[in-house]
Tab-separated table of N, CA, C and O in Angstrom:
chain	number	residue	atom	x	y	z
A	10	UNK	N	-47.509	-42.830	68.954
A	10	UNK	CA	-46.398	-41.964	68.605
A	10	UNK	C	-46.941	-40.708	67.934
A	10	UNK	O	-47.817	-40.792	67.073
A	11	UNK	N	-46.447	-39.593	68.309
A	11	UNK	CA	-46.859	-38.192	68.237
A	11	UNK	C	-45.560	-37.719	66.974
A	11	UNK	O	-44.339	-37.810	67.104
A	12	UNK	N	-46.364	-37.200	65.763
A	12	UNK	CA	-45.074	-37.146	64.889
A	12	UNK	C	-45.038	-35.583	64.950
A	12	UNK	O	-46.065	-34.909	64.873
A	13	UNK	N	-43.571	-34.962	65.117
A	13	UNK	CA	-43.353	-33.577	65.357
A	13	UNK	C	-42.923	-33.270	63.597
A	13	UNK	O	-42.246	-33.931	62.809
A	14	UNK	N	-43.677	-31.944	63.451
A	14	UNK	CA	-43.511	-31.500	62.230
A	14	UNK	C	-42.808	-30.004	62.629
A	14	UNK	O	-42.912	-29.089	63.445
A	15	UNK	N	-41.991	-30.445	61.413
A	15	UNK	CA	-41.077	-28.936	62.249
A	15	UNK	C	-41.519	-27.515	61.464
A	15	UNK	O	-41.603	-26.449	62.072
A	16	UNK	N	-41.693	-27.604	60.541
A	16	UNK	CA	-42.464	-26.161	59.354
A	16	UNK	C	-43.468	-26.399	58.461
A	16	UNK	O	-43.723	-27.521	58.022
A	17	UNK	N	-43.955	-25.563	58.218
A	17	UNK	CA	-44.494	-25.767	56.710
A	17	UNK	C	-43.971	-26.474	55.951
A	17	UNK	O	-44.417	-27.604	55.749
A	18	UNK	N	-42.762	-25.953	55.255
A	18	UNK	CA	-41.688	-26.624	54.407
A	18	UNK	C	-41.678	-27.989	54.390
A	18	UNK	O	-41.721	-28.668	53.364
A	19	UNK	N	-41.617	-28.451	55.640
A	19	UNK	CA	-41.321	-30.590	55.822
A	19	UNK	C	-42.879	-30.636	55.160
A	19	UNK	O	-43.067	-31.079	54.027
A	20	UNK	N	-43.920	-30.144	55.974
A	20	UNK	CA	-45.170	-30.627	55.319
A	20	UNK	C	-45.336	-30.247	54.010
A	20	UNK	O	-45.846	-31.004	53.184
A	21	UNK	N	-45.044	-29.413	53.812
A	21	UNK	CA	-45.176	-29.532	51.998
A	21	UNK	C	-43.909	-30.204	51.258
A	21	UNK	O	-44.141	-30.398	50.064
A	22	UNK	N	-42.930	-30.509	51.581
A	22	UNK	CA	-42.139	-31.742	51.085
A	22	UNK	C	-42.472	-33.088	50.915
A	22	UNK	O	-42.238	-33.955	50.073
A	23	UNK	N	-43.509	-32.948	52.680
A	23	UNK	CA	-44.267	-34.622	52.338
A	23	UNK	C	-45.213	-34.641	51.341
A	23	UNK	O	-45.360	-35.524	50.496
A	24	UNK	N	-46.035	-33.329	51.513
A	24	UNK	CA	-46.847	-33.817	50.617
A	24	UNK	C	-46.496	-33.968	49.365
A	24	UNK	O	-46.892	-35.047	48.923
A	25	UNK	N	-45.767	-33.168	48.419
A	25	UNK	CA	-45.105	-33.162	47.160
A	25	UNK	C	-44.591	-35.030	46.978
A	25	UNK	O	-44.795	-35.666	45.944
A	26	UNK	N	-44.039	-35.505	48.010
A	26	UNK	CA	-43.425	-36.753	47.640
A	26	UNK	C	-44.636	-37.582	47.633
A	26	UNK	O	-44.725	-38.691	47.108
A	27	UNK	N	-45.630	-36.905	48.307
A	27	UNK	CA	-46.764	-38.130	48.400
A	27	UNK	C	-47.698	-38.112	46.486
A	27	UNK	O	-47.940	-39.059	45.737
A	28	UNK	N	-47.906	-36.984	46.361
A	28	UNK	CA	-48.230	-36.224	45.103
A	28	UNK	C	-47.709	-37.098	43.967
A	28	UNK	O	-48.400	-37.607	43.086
A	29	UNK	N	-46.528	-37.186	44.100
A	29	UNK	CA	-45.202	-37.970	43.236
A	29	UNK	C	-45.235	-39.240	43.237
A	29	UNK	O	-45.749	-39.838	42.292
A	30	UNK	N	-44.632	-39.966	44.414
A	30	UNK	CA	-44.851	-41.154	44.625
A	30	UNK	C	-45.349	-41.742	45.073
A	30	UNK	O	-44.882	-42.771	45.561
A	31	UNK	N	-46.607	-41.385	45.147
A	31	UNK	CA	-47.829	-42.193	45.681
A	31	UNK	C	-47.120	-43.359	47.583
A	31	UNK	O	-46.395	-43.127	48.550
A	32	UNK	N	-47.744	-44.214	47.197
A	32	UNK	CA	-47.304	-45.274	47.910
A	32	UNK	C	-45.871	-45.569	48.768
A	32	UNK	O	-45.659	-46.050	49.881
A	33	UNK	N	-45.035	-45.065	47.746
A	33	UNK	CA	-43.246	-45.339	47.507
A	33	UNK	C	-42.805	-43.897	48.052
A	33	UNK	O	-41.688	-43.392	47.938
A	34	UNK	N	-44.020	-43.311	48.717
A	34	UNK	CA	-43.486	-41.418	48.802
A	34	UNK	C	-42.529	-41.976	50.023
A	34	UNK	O	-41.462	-41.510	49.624
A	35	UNK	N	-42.295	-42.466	50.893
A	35	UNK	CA	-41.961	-42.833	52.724
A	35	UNK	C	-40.508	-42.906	51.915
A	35	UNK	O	-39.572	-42.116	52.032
A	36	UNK	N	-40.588	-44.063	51.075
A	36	UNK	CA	-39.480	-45.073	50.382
A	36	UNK	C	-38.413	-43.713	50.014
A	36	UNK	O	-37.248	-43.538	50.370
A	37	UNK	N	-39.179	-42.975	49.287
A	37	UNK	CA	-38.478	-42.126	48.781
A	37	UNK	C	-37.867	-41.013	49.583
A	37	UNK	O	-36.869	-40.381	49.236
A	38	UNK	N	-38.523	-40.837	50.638
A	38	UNK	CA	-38.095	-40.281	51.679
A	38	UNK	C	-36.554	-40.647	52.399
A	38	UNK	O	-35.690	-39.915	52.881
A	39	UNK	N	-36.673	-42.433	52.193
A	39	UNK	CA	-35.682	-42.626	52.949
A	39	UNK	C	-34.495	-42.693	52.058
A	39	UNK	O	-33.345	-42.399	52.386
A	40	UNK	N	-34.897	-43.114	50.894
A	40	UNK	CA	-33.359	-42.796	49.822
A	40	UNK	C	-32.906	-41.433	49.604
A	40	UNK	O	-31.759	-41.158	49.254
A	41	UNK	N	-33.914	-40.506	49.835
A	41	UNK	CA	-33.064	-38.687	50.159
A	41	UNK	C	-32.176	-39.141	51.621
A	41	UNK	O	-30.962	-39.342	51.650
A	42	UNK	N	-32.916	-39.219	52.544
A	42	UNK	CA	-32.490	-38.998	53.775
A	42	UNK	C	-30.642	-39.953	53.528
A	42	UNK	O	-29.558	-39.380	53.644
A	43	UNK	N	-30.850	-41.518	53.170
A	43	UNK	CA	-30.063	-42.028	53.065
A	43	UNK	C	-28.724	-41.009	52.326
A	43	UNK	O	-27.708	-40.655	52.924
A	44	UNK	N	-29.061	-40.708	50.973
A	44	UNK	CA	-27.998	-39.563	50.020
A	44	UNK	C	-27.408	-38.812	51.069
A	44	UNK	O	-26.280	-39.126	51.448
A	45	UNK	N	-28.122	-37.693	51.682
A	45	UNK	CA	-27.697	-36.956	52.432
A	45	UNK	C	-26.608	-37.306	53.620
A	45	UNK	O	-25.511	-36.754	53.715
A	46	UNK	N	-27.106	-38.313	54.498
A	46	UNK	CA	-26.192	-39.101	55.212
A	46	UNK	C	-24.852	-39.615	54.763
A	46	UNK	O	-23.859	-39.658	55.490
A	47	UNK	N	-24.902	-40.010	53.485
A	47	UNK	CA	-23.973	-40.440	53.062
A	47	UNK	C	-23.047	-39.075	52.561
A	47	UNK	O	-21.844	-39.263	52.742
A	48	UNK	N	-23.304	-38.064	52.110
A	48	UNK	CA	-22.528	-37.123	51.789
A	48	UNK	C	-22.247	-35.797	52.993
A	48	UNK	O	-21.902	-34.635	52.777
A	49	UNK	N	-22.601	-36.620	54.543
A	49	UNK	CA	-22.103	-35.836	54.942
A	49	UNK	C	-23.080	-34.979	55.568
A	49	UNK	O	-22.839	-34.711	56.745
A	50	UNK	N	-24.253	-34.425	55.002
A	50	UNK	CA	-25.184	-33.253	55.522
A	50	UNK	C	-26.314	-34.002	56.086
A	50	UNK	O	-27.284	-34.621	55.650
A	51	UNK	N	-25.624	-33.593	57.641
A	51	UNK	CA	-26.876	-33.949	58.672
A	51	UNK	C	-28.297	-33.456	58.906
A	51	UNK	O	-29.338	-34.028	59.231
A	52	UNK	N	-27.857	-31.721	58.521
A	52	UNK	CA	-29.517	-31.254	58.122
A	52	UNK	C	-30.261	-31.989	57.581
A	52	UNK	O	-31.260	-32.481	58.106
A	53	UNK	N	-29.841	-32.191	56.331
A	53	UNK	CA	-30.645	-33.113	55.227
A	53	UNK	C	-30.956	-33.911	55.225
A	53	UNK	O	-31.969	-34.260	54.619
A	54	UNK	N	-30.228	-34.637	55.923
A	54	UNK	CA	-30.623	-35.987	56.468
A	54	UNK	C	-31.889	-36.053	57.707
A	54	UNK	O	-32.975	-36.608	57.536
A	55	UNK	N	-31.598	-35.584	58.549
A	55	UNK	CA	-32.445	-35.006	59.329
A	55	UNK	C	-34.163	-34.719	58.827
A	55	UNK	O	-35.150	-35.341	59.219
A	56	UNK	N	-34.128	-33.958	58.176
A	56	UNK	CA	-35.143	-33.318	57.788
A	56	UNK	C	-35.806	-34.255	56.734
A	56	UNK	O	-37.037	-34.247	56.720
A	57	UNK	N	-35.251	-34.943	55.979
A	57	UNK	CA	-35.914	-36.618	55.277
A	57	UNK	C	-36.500	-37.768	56.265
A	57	UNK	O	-37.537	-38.431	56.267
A	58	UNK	N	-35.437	-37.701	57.043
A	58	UNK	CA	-36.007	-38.665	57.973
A	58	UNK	C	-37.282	-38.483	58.553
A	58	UNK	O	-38.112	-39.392	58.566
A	59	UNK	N	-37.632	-36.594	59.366
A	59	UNK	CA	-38.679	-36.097	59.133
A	59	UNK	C	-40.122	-36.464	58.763
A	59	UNK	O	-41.191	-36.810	59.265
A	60	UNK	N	-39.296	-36.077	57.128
A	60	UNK	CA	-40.186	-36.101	56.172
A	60	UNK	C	-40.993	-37.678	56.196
A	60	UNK	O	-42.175	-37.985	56.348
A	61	UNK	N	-40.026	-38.305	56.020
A	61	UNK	CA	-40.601	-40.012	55.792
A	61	UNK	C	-41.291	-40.358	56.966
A	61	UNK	O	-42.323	-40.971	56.693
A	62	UNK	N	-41.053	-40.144	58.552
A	62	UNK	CA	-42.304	-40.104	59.876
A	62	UNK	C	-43.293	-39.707	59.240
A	62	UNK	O	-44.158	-40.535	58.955
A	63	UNK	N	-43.473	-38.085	58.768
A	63	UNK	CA	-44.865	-37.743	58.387
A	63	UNK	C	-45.402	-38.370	57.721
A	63	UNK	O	-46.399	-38.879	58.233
A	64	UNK	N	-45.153	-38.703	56.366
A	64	UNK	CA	-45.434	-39.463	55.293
A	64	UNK	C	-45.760	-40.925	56.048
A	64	UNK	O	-46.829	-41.389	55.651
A	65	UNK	N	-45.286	-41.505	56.745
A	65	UNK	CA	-45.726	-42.623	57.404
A	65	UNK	C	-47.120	-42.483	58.310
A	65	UNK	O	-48.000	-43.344	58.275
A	66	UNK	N	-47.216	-40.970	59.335
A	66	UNK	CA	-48.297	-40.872	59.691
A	66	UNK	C	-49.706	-40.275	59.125
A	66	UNK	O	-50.806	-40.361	59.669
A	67	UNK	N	-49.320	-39.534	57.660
A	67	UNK	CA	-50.136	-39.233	56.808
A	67	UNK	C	-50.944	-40.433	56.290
A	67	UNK	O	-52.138	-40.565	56.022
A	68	UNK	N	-50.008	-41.170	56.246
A	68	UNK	CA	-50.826	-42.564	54.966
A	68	UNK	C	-51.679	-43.491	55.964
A	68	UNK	O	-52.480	-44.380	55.675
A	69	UNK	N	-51.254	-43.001	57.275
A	69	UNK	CA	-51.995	-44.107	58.205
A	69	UNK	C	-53.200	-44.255	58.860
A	69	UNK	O	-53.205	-43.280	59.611
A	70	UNK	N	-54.605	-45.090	59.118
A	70	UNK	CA	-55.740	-44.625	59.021
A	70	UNK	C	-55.955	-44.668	60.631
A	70	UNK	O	-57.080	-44.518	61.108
A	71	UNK	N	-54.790	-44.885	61.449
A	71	UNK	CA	-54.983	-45.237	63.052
A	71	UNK	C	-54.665	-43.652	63.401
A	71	UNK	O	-53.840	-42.833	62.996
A	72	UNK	N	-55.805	-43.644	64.416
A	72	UNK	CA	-56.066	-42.230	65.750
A	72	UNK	C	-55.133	-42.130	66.070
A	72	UNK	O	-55.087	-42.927	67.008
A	73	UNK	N	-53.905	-41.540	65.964
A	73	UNK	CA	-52.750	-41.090	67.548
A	73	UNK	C	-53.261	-39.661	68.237
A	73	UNK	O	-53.960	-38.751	67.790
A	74	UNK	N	-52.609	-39.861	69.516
A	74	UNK	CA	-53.044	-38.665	70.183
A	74	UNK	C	-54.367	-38.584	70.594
A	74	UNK	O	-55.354	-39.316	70.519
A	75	UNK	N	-54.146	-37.634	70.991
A	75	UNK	CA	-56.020	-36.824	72.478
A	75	UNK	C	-56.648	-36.950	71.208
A	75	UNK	O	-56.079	-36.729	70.139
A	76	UNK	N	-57.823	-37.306	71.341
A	76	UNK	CA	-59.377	-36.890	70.588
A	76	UNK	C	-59.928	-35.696	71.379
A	76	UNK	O	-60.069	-35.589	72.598
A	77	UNK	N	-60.112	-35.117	70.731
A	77	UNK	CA	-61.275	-33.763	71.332
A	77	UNK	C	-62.458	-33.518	71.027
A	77	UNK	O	-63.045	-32.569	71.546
């Protein structure tokens, strides 16, 4: 799985949550994303959900994708 990063911005959101919450950064990802959903704003939601893929493929020590 190929994780699409949409700006700068998501990547420096992940990283900040990773910065923060270490381990629990994904976790935390998904209780924004969750808030947002619940009040309605799909951007936001959206863009956590995002966030928490990256943060999932950041922390992970497996190859995805072409090697070059």
């Amino acid at each position: 799985m190929v994780t699409y990063i949409a700006s700068r911005d998501a990547l420096d959101d992940a990283n900040q949550l990773i910065d923060r919450f270490g381990a629990d950064a994904a976790l935390e990802a998904a209780v924004r994303a969750e808030g947002a959903r619940d009040r309605g704003n799909v951007l936001r939601f959206c863009h956590w959900r995002q966030i928490e893929r990256v943060i999932v493929t950041l922390a992970s020590d497996e190859i995805v994708g072409t090697i070059h």
